[in-house]
Amino acid sequence: MSAITVADERVARVGVLKRLLLKPELGALLGAVLVFAFFAALSEVFRSASGIANWLDPASTLGIMAVAVALLMIGGHFDLSAGVQTGTAAITSGLLTTYYGVNTWAALLISLAVVLAIGFVNGYLVVRTGLPSFIITLGTFLMLQGLNLGVTKLVTNTVQINNFNQIIGYDVLHAIFASEIAIAGARFQIAILWWIAATILGSWLLLRTRFGNWIFAVGGDANAGRNVGVPVARTTISLFMITSFAAWFVGTTQITRLTSIQAQAGFGQELIYIVAAVIGGCLLTGGFGSAIGASVGALIFGMTSQGIVYAGWDADWFKFFLGAMLLLAVLANQYLRRFAELSRR
């Protein structure tokens, strides 16, 4: 009696090309290669060790935030207060140490607690009220903007906090957040290593843990996820708090490196974080994206911002390039999402 083999579509093999096209970060990786090749052809400095160090520098702190924002966006939410929270963290640490004499490490823990509380409130209000995270965090953004300016002026009579390098323990802080590593005669910021670590951690969290599955479930369809036991509220609040932690880390890096902080620090950066995540493959509707893609989006930002300068162009063109890349990324992501849906049928 001959055996009859019946093909099952559930175990059908997917070609290598299709698997690559289903990767959220594919478009960003191709874009990064093109951007690098373009500016490297225009400027020798751009592709030199010092040039690479210069464009990796802004990409690093942006990349740390972009990874956290990407996780939040995959979970279906936005945080428009993410940028200003970096300023809030730095201002809190700066005021407590330089004006009130609080122990450096205690001040850092207090500033961390403050921004984590902000993240918790953002997530809690989104979960409890059902309002769009865009509206909730827009309100938080405006309140923090006013607080950062008002409190800084009230305490310092200026809009800037100085002399952070004179606090006790600054040398240790500098080694952790703002030291440099010499490679091929160029000075690379340690923030680049923290950026790589954040990308690895974010990718592992997203792809190798139960929490990562919850993130995709919440962003894809929160109601369906809730019906199969996904803790939607806990996951949402945790994502907002992760974003706040990243803001604390970046804010601490900024005030340690610059030894001062402006009250307006972080204003407007939240849109750059979202742009980096979208360029990296995150959908505005949630449920799709990657931490690696967000990091590559930040890399494209760094290369473009410095590449325009090295090419001798007017820096005003940077925003044009950023907008064009965002538009192309959204169109590419939409196409890839449709391709992914068709491939699964």
mmCIF file of C-alpha atoms in Angstrom:
data_model
loop_
_atom_site.group_PDB
_atom_site.id
_atom_site.type_symbol
_atom_site.label_atom_id
_atom_site.label_comp_id
_atom_site.label_asym_id
_atom_site.label_seq_id
_atom_site.Cartn_x
_atom_site.Cartn_y
_atom_site.Cartn_z
ATOM 1 C CA MET A 1 0.000 0.000 0.000
ATOM 2 C CA SER A 2 1.579 3.267 -1.109
ATOM 3 C CA ALA A 3 1.892 6.182 1.303
ATOM 4 C CA ILE A 4 0.433 9.476 0.295
ATOM 5 C CA THR A 5 2.153 12.617 1.518
ATOM 6 C CA VAL A 6 -0.015 15.661 1.985
ATOM 7 C CA ALA A 7 1.642 19.054 2.195
ATOM 8 C CA ASP A 8 0.659 21.095 5.202
ATOM 9 C CA GLU A 9 0.767 24.854 4.714
ATOM 10 C CA ARG A 10 1.537 25.322 8.410
ATOM 11 C CA VAL A 11 4.947 23.714 7.958
ATOM 12 C CA ALA A 12 5.669 25.089 4.496
ATOM 13 C CA ARG A 13 9.205 26.351 4.169
ATOM 14 C CA VAL A 14 9.711 30.053 3.730
ATOM 15 C CA GLY A 15 12.489 31.092 1.377
ATOM 16 C CA VAL A 16 15.524 33.009 2.563
ATOM 17 C CA LEU A 17 14.492 36.105 0.599
ATOM 18 C CA LYS A 18 11.035 36.114 2.134
ATOM 19 C CA ARG A 19 12.467 35.717 5.629
ATOM 20 C CA LEU A 20 14.759 38.676 5.024
ATOM 21 C CA LEU A 21 11.917 40.808 3.691
ATOM 22 C CA LEU A 22 9.912 40.048 6.821
ATOM 23 C CA LYS A 23 12.662 41.508 9.036
ATOM 24 C CA PRO A 24 11.578 44.966 10.314
ATOM 25 C CA GLU A 25 15.169 46.259 10.287
ATOM 26 C CA LEU A 26 15.926 45.296 6.681
ATOM 27 C CA GLY A 27 14.982 48.652 5.179
ATOM 28 C CA ALA A 28 17.003 50.532 7.799
ATOM 29 C CA LEU A 29 20.073 48.370 7.215
ATOM 30 C CA LEU A 30 19.925 48.983 3.475
ATOM 31 C CA GLY A 31 19.393 52.687 4.111
ATOM 32 C CA ALA A 32 22.396 52.824 6.454
ATOM 33 C CA VAL A 33 24.628 51.218 3.832
ATOM 34 C CA LEU A 34 23.470 53.706 1.193
ATOM 35 C CA VAL A 35 23.887 56.721 3.496
ATOM 36 C CA PHE A 36 27.377 55.616 4.500
ATOM 37 C CA ALA A 37 28.419 54.979 0.896
ATOM 38 C CA PHE A 38 27.013 58.333 -0.204
ATOM 39 C CA PHE A 39 28.803 60.476 2.371
ATOM 40 C CA ALA A 40 31.970 58.352 2.320
ATOM 41 C CA ALA A 41 32.253 59.083 -1.395
ATOM 42 C CA LEU A 42 31.868 62.819 -0.744
ATOM 43 C CA SER A 43 34.265 63.147 2.188
ATOM 44 C CA GLU A 44 37.421 61.316 3.267
ATOM 45 C CA VAL A 45 37.009 62.652 6.795
ATOM 46 C CA PHE A 46 33.596 61.009 7.074
ATOM 47 C CA ARG A 47 35.104 57.535 6.641
ATOM 48 C CA SER A 48 38.181 58.202 8.781
ATOM 49 C CA ALA A 49 38.441 56.996 12.379
ATOM 50 C CA SER A 50 37.861 60.494 13.769
ATOM 51 C CA GLY A 51 34.920 60.997 11.438
ATOM 52 C CA ILE A 52 33.348 57.708 12.498
ATOM 53 C CA ALA A 53 33.800 58.680 16.149
ATOM 54 C CA ASN A 54 32.070 61.996 15.474
ATOM 55 C CA TRP A 55 28.966 60.511 13.864
ATOM 56 C CA LEU A 56 28.724 57.612 16.296
ATOM 57 C CA ASP A 57 28.651 60.099 19.180
ATOM 58 C CA PRO A 58 25.196 61.644 18.526
ATOM 59 C CA ALA A 59 23.910 58.280 17.326
ATOM 60 C CA SER A 60 24.797 56.621 20.650
ATOM 61 C CA THR A 61 22.609 58.620 23.042
ATOM 62 C CA LEU A 62 19.851 58.804 20.442
ATOM 63 C CA GLY A 63 20.140 55.047 19.946
ATOM 64 C CA ILE A 64 19.701 54.294 23.657
ATOM 65 C CA MET A 65 16.455 56.259 23.666
ATOM 66 C CA ALA A 66 15.364 54.898 20.277
ATOM 67 C CA VAL A 67 15.559 51.299 21.538
ATOM 68 C CA ALA A 68 13.301 52.083 24.509
ATOM 69 C CA VAL A 69 10.911 54.126 22.371
ATOM 70 C CA ALA A 70 10.810 51.294 19.812
ATOM 71 C CA LEU A 71 9.719 48.806 22.479
ATOM 72 C CA LEU A 72 6.988 51.220 23.527
ATOM 73 C CA MET A 73 5.857 51.764 19.937
ATOM 74 C CA ILE A 74 5.782 48.023 19.257
ATOM 75 C CA GLY A 75 3.526 47.870 22.311
ATOM 76 C CA GLY A 76 1.216 50.320 20.567
ATOM 77 C CA HIS A 77 2.015 53.562 22.404
ATOM 78 C CA PHE A 78 3.957 56.827 22.195
ATOM 79 C CA ASP A 79 5.688 58.907 24.850
ATOM 80 C CA LEU A 80 5.932 62.546 23.849
ATOM 81 C CA SER A 81 7.502 63.338 27.218
ATOM 82 C CA ALA A 82 10.517 61.089 26.591
ATOM 83 C CA GLY A 83 12.736 63.942 25.418
ATOM 84 C CA VAL A 84 11.929 66.366 28.203
ATOM 85 C CA GLN A 85 12.379 63.592 30.777
ATOM 86 C CA THR A 86 16.087 63.503 29.919
ATOM 87 C CA GLY A 87 16.215 67.140 31.002
ATOM 88 C CA THR A 88 14.144 66.437 34.120
ATOM 89 C CA ALA A 89 16.548 63.698 35.208
ATOM 90 C CA ALA A 90 19.632 65.854 34.638
ATOM 91 C CA ILE A 91 18.104 68.936 36.282
ATOM 92 C CA THR A 92 17.028 66.943 39.343
ATOM 93 C CA SER A 93 20.511 65.469 39.803
ATOM 94 C CA GLY A 94 22.173 68.812 39.112
ATOM 95 C CA LEU A 95 20.074 70.837 41.540
ATOM 96 C CA LEU A 96 20.277 68.289 44.355
ATOM 97 C CA THR A 97 24.059 67.997 44.158
ATOM 98 C CA THR A 98 25.246 71.506 43.260
ATOM 99 C CA TYR A 99 22.689 73.599 45.157
ATOM 100 C CA TYR A 100 21.505 71.426 48.049
ATOM 101 C CA GLY A 101 24.606 69.335 48.741
ATOM 102 C CA VAL A 102 22.867 65.979 48.480
ATOM 103 C CA ASN A 103 25.158 62.968 48.154
ATOM 104 C CA THR A 104 25.866 62.288 44.487
ATOM 105 C CA TRP A 105 24.606 58.710 44.464
ATOM 106 C CA ALA A 106 21.543 59.570 46.511
ATOM 107 C CA ALA A 107 20.764 62.388 44.081
ATOM 108 C CA LEU A 108 21.041 60.000 41.148
ATOM 109 C CA LEU A 109 18.688 57.540 42.835
ATOM 110 C CA ILE A 110 16.215 60.335 43.563
ATOM 111 C CA SER A 111 16.292 61.544 39.966
ATOM 112 C CA LEU A 112 15.808 57.951 38.800
ATOM 113 C CA ALA A 113 12.837 57.561 41.144
ATOM 114 C CA VAL A 114 11.350 60.813 39.828
ATOM 115 C CA VAL A 115 11.438 59.804 36.161
ATOM 116 C CA LEU A 116 10.303 56.248 36.908
ATOM 117 C CA ALA A 117 7.331 57.748 38.739
ATOM 118 C CA ILE A 118 6.603 59.859 35.658
ATOM 119 C CA GLY A 119 6.716 56.745 33.489
ATOM 120 C CA PHE A 120 4.428 54.903 35.902
ATOM 121 C CA VAL A 121 1.897 57.741 35.913
ATOM 122 C CA ASN A 122 1.945 57.920 32.111
ATOM 123 C CA GLY A 123 1.325 54.189 31.798
ATOM 124 C CA TYR A 124 -1.264 54.088 34.578
ATOM 125 C CA LEU A 125 -3.286 56.923 33.082
ATOM 126 C CA VAL A 126 -3.195 55.314 29.635
ATOM 127 C CA VAL A 127 -4.432 52.015 31.077
ATOM 128 C CA ARG A 128 -7.064 53.454 33.416
ATOM 129 C CA THR A 129 -8.542 56.152 31.206
ATOM 130 C CA GLY A 130 -8.299 54.452 27.826
ATOM 131 C CA LEU A 131 -7.170 57.755 26.318
ATOM 132 C CA PRO A 132 -4.551 57.689 23.553
ATOM 133 C CA SER A 133 -1.004 57.754 24.906
ATOM 134 C CA PHE A 134 -0.376 60.657 22.528
ATOM 135 C CA ILE A 135 -2.752 62.853 24.563
ATOM 136 C CA ILE A 136 -1.618 61.663 27.985
ATOM 137 C CA THR A 137 2.079 62.159 27.293
ATOM 138 C CA LEU A 138 1.500 65.456 25.495
ATOM 139 C CA GLY A 139 0.084 66.739 28.775
ATOM 140 C CA THR A 140 3.070 65.320 30.662
ATOM 141 C CA PHE A 141 5.429 66.929 28.163
ATOM 142 C CA LEU A 142 3.912 70.368 28.667
ATOM 143 C CA MET A 143 3.899 70.057 32.465
ATOM 144 C CA LEU A 144 7.510 68.905 32.624
ATOM 145 C CA GLN A 145 8.556 71.624 30.210
ATOM 146 C CA GLY A 146 7.091 74.218 32.558
ATOM 147 C CA LEU A 147 8.512 72.549 35.671
ATOM 148 C CA ASN A 148 12.023 72.271 34.253
ATOM 149 C CA LEU A 149 12.091 75.943 33.354
ATOM 150 C CA GLY A 150 10.243 77.197 36.430
ATOM 151 C CA VAL A 151 12.175 75.248 39.043
ATOM 152 C CA THR A 152 15.546 75.955 37.433
ATOM 153 C CA LYS A 153 14.841 79.708 37.344
ATOM 154 C CA LEU A 154 13.482 79.649 40.884
ATOM 155 C CA VAL A 155 16.573 77.973 42.347
ATOM 156 C CA THR A 156 19.370 79.368 40.156
ATOM 157 C CA ASN A 157 17.911 82.641 38.827
ATOM 158 C CA THR A 158 19.101 81.434 35.411
ATOM 159 C CA VAL A 159 18.072 78.757 32.934
ATOM 160 C CA GLN A 160 21.224 76.689 33.427
ATOM 161 C CA ILE A 161 22.816 74.494 36.089
ATOM 162 C CA ASN A 162 26.623 74.605 36.165
ATOM 163 C CA ASN A 163 29.608 73.134 38.021
ATOM 164 C CA PHE A 164 28.441 69.527 37.987
ATOM 165 C CA ASN A 165 32.093 68.524 37.642
ATOM 166 C CA GLN A 166 32.772 69.879 41.131
ATOM 167 C CA ILE A 167 30.511 67.426 42.949
ATOM 168 C CA ILE A 168 31.972 64.625 45.064
ATOM 169 C CA GLY A 169 32.318 61.438 43.030
ATOM 170 C CA TYR A 170 32.315 63.146 39.651
ATOM 171 C CA ASP A 171 35.395 61.207 38.510
ATOM 172 C CA VAL A 172 33.560 57.914 38.965
ATOM 173 C CA LEU A 173 30.489 59.258 37.179
ATOM 174 C CA HIS A 174 32.644 60.494 34.327
ATOM 175 C CA ALA A 175 34.273 57.089 33.960
ATOM 176 C CA ILE A 176 30.868 55.399 33.758
ATOM 177 C CA PHE A 177 28.933 57.851 31.585
ATOM 178 C CA ALA A 178 31.366 60.122 29.748
ATOM 179 C CA SER A 179 34.801 58.543 29.414
ATOM 180 C CA GLU A 180 36.479 57.999 26.065
ATOM 181 C CA ILE A 181 38.215 55.046 24.427
ATOM 182 C CA ALA A 182 41.118 55.598 22.034
ATOM 183 C CA ILE A 183 40.939 53.539 18.833
ATOM 184 C CA ALA A 184 43.106 54.182 15.760
ATOM 185 C CA GLY A 185 44.001 57.621 17.049
ATOM 186 C CA ALA A 186 40.363 58.679 17.510
ATOM 187 C CA ARG A 187 38.437 59.213 20.739
ATOM 188 C CA PHE A 188 35.226 57.184 20.963
ATOM 189 C CA GLN A 189 32.651 57.962 23.666
ATOM 190 C CA ILE A 190 31.824 55.167 26.100
ATOM 191 C CA ALA A 191 28.162 55.911 25.396
ATOM 192 C CA ILE A 192 28.665 53.941 22.170
ATOM 193 C CA LEU A 193 29.277 50.799 24.235
ATOM 194 C CA TRP A 194 26.197 51.530 26.338
ATOM 195 C CA TRP A 195 24.231 51.957 23.105
ATOM 196 C CA ILE A 196 25.385 48.545 21.842
ATOM 197 C CA ALA A 197 24.505 46.990 25.208
ATOM 198 C CA ALA A 198 21.037 48.603 25.130
ATOM 199 C CA THR A 199 20.459 47.266 21.615
ATOM 200 C CA ILE A 200 21.474 43.728 22.585
ATOM 201 C CA LEU A 201 19.366 43.848 25.751
ATOM 202 C CA GLY A 202 16.347 45.306 23.939
ATOM 203 C CA SER A 203 16.567 42.730 21.157
ATOM 204 C CA TRP A 204 16.921 39.865 23.635
ATOM 205 C CA LEU A 205 14.003 41.162 25.683
ATOM 206 C CA LEU A 206 11.830 41.479 22.592
ATOM 207 C CA LEU A 207 12.673 38.201 20.881
ATOM 208 C CA ARG A 208 13.724 35.785 23.610
ATOM 209 C CA THR A 209 11.478 36.463 26.603
ATOM 210 C CA ARG A 210 7.825 36.096 27.556
ATOM 211 C CA PHE A 211 7.707 39.832 28.143
ATOM 212 C CA GLY A 212 8.686 40.348 24.500
ATOM 213 C CA ASN A 213 5.764 38.179 23.407
ATOM 214 C CA TRP A 214 3.498 40.293 25.583
ATOM 215 C CA ILE A 215 4.791 43.464 23.922
ATOM 216 C CA PHE A 216 3.903 42.175 20.467
ATOM 217 C CA ALA A 217 0.531 40.935 21.706
ATOM 218 C CA VAL A 218 -0.379 44.247 23.338
ATOM 219 C CA GLY A 219 0.675 46.228 20.271
ATOM 220 C CA GLY A 220 -1.013 43.871 17.822
ATOM 221 C CA ASP A 221 -4.384 43.548 19.557
ATOM 222 C CA ALA A 222 -4.639 44.371 23.247
ATOM 223 C CA ASN A 223 -8.135 42.882 23.618
ATOM 224 C CA ALA A 224 -7.135 39.603 22.009
ATOM 225 C CA GLY A 225 -4.020 39.504 24.156
ATOM 226 C CA ARG A 226 -6.034 40.126 27.295
ATOM 227 C CA ASN A 227 -8.361 37.260 26.380
ATOM 228 C CA VAL A 228 -5.456 34.801 26.258
ATOM 229 C CA GLY A 229 -3.977 35.929 29.559
ATOM 230 C CA VAL A 230 -1.522 38.659 28.566
ATOM 231 C CA PRO A 231 -1.138 41.196 31.436
ATOM 232 C CA VAL A 232 -1.873 44.219 29.257
ATOM 233 C CA ALA A 233 -1.870 46.806 32.043
ATOM 234 C CA ARG A 234 1.387 45.591 33.602
ATOM 235 C CA THR A 235 3.096 45.372 30.217
ATOM 236 C CA THR A 236 1.998 48.870 29.186
ATOM 237 C CA ILE A 237 3.108 50.477 32.442
ATOM 238 C CA SER A 238 6.433 48.611 32.314
ATOM 239 C CA LEU A 239 7.116 49.900 28.786
ATOM 240 C CA PHE A 240 6.566 53.499 29.863
ATOM 241 C CA MET A 241 8.879 52.981 32.828
ATOM 242 C CA ILE A 242 11.566 51.444 30.586
ATOM 243 C CA THR A 243 11.395 54.567 28.422
ATOM 244 C CA SER A 244 11.753 56.722 31.527
ATOM 245 C CA PHE A 245 14.781 54.709 32.680
ATOM 246 C CA ALA A 246 16.437 55.268 29.297
ATOM 247 C CA ALA A 247 15.681 58.996 29.650
ATOM 248 C CA TRP A 248 17.375 59.013 33.069
ATOM 249 C CA PHE A 249 20.442 57.285 31.652
ATOM 250 C CA VAL A 250 20.743 59.681 28.717
ATOM 251 C CA GLY A 251 20.096 62.718 30.922
ATOM 252 C CA THR A 252 22.791 61.597 33.365
ATOM 253 C CA THR A 253 25.174 61.051 30.452
ATOM 254 C CA GLN A 254 24.534 64.557 29.141
ATOM 255 C CA ILE A 255 25.053 66.435 32.399
ATOM 256 C CA THR A 256 28.146 64.353 33.226
ATOM 257 C CA ARG A 257 29.717 64.968 29.835
ATOM 258 C CA LEU A 258 28.830 68.672 29.576
ATOM 259 C CA THR A 259 29.157 69.400 33.353
ATOM 260 C CA SER A 260 26.106 71.654 32.955
ATOM 261 C CA ILE A 261 22.533 71.406 31.731
ATOM 262 C CA GLN A 262 20.078 73.832 30.190
ATOM 263 C CA ALA A 263 16.505 73.993 31.479
ATOM 264 C CA GLN A 264 15.323 73.429 27.896
ATOM 265 C CA ALA A 265 17.351 70.214 27.537
ATOM 266 C CA GLY A 266 15.486 67.494 25.672
ATOM 267 C CA PHE A 267 12.774 69.733 24.232
ATOM 268 C CA GLY A 268 11.814 68.430 20.791
ATOM 269 C CA GLN A 269 13.973 65.302 20.988
ATOM 270 C CA GLU A 270 10.959 63.037 21.453
ATOM 271 C CA LEU A 271 10.099 63.410 17.768
ATOM 272 C CA ILE A 272 13.664 62.461 16.797
ATOM 273 C CA TYR A 273 13.371 59.296 18.897
ATOM 274 C CA ILE A 274 10.133 58.371 17.140
ATOM 275 C CA VAL A 275 11.656 59.121 13.735
ATOM 276 C CA ALA A 276 14.620 56.827 14.492
ATOM 277 C CA ALA A 277 12.276 54.030 15.562
ATOM 278 C CA VAL A 278 10.090 54.433 12.464
ATOM 279 C CA ILE A 279 13.100 54.518 10.143
ATOM 280 C CA GLY A 280 14.178 51.330 11.916
ATOM 281 C CA GLY A 281 10.968 49.533 10.943
ATOM 282 C CA CYS A 282 8.498 50.257 13.758
ATOM 283 C CA LEU A 283 4.917 50.777 12.663
ATOM 284 C CA LEU A 284 2.960 53.709 14.072
ATOM 285 C CA THR A 285 0.072 51.302 14.646
ATOM 286 C CA GLY A 286 2.130 49.000 16.898
ATOM 287 C CA GLY A 287 2.772 45.275 16.872
ATOM 288 C CA PHE A 288 5.744 45.371 14.491
ATOM 289 C CA GLY A 289 9.339 46.541 14.770
ATOM 290 C CA SER A 290 12.727 45.727 16.275
ATOM 291 C CA ALA A 291 15.307 47.110 18.672
ATOM 292 C CA ILE A 292 18.072 46.578 16.133
ATOM 293 C CA GLY A 293 16.140 48.549 13.536
ATOM 294 C CA ALA A 294 15.686 51.471 15.935
ATOM 295 C CA SER A 295 19.435 51.501 16.597
ATOM 296 C CA VAL A 296 20.149 51.507 12.879
ATOM 297 C CA GLY A 297 17.698 54.395 12.535
ATOM 298 C CA ALA A 298 19.738 56.290 15.131
ATOM 299 C CA LEU A 299 22.908 55.407 13.207
ATOM 300 C CA ILE A 300 21.415 56.874 10.038
ATOM 301 C CA PHE A 301 20.587 60.022 11.997
ATOM 302 C CA GLY A 302 24.181 60.330 13.234
ATOM 303 C CA MET A 303 25.698 59.701 9.819
ATOM 304 C CA THR A 304 23.401 62.199 8.127
ATOM 305 C CA SER A 305 23.855 64.961 10.706
ATOM 306 C CA GLN A 306 27.644 64.816 10.472
ATOM 307 C CA GLY A 307 27.853 63.780 6.821
ATOM 308 C CA ILE A 308 26.162 66.978 5.691
ATOM 309 C CA VAL A 309 28.780 68.987 7.589
ATOM 310 C CA TYR A 310 31.688 66.970 6.190
ATOM 311 C CA ALA A 311 30.271 67.332 2.675
ATOM 312 C CA GLY A 312 30.382 71.114 3.106
ATOM 313 C CA TRP A 313 26.640 71.593 2.755
ATOM 314 C CA ASP A 314 24.416 73.946 4.685
ATOM 315 C CA ALA A 315 23.338 72.205 7.913
ATOM 316 C CA ASP A 316 19.771 73.383 7.287
ATOM 317 C CA TRP A 317 19.468 70.574 4.752
ATOM 318 C CA PHE A 318 19.603 68.038 7.574
ATOM 319 C CA LYS A 319 15.911 68.371 8.458
ATOM 320 C CA PHE A 320 15.007 67.896 4.798
ATOM 321 C CA PHE A 321 16.973 64.649 4.663
ATOM 322 C CA LEU A 322 15.453 63.523 7.971
ATOM 323 C CA GLY A 323 11.925 64.170 6.715
ATOM 324 C CA ALA A 324 12.613 62.422 3.419
ATOM 325 C CA MET A 325 14.015 59.372 5.208
ATOM 326 C CA LEU A 326 10.987 59.261 7.502
ATOM 327 C CA LEU A 327 8.577 59.356 4.569
ATOM 328 C CA LEU A 328 10.495 56.663 2.684
ATOM 329 C CA ALA A 329 10.680 54.521 5.813
ATOM 330 C CA VAL A 330 6.922 54.735 6.414
ATOM 331 C CA LEU A 331 6.203 53.763 2.801
ATOM 332 C CA ALA A 332 8.708 50.903 2.923
ATOM 333 C CA ASN A 333 7.336 49.654 6.255
ATOM 334 C CA GLN A 334 3.804 49.711 4.878
ATOM 335 C CA TYR A 335 4.877 47.668 1.869
ATOM 336 C CA LEU A 336 6.774 45.151 3.991
ATOM 337 C CA ARG A 337 3.826 44.780 6.366
ATOM 338 C CA ARG A 338 1.500 44.015 3.475
ATOM 339 C CA PHE A 339 4.038 41.573 2.079
ATOM 340 C CA ALA A 340 4.273 39.895 5.484
ATOM 341 C CA GLU A 341 0.495 39.545 5.735
ATOM 342 C CA LEU A 342 0.289 38.040 2.238
ATOM 343 C CA SER A 343 3.151 35.632 2.986
ATOM 344 C CA ARG A 344 1.351 34.244 6.039
ATOM 345 C CA ARG A 345 -1.821 33.429 4.120
#
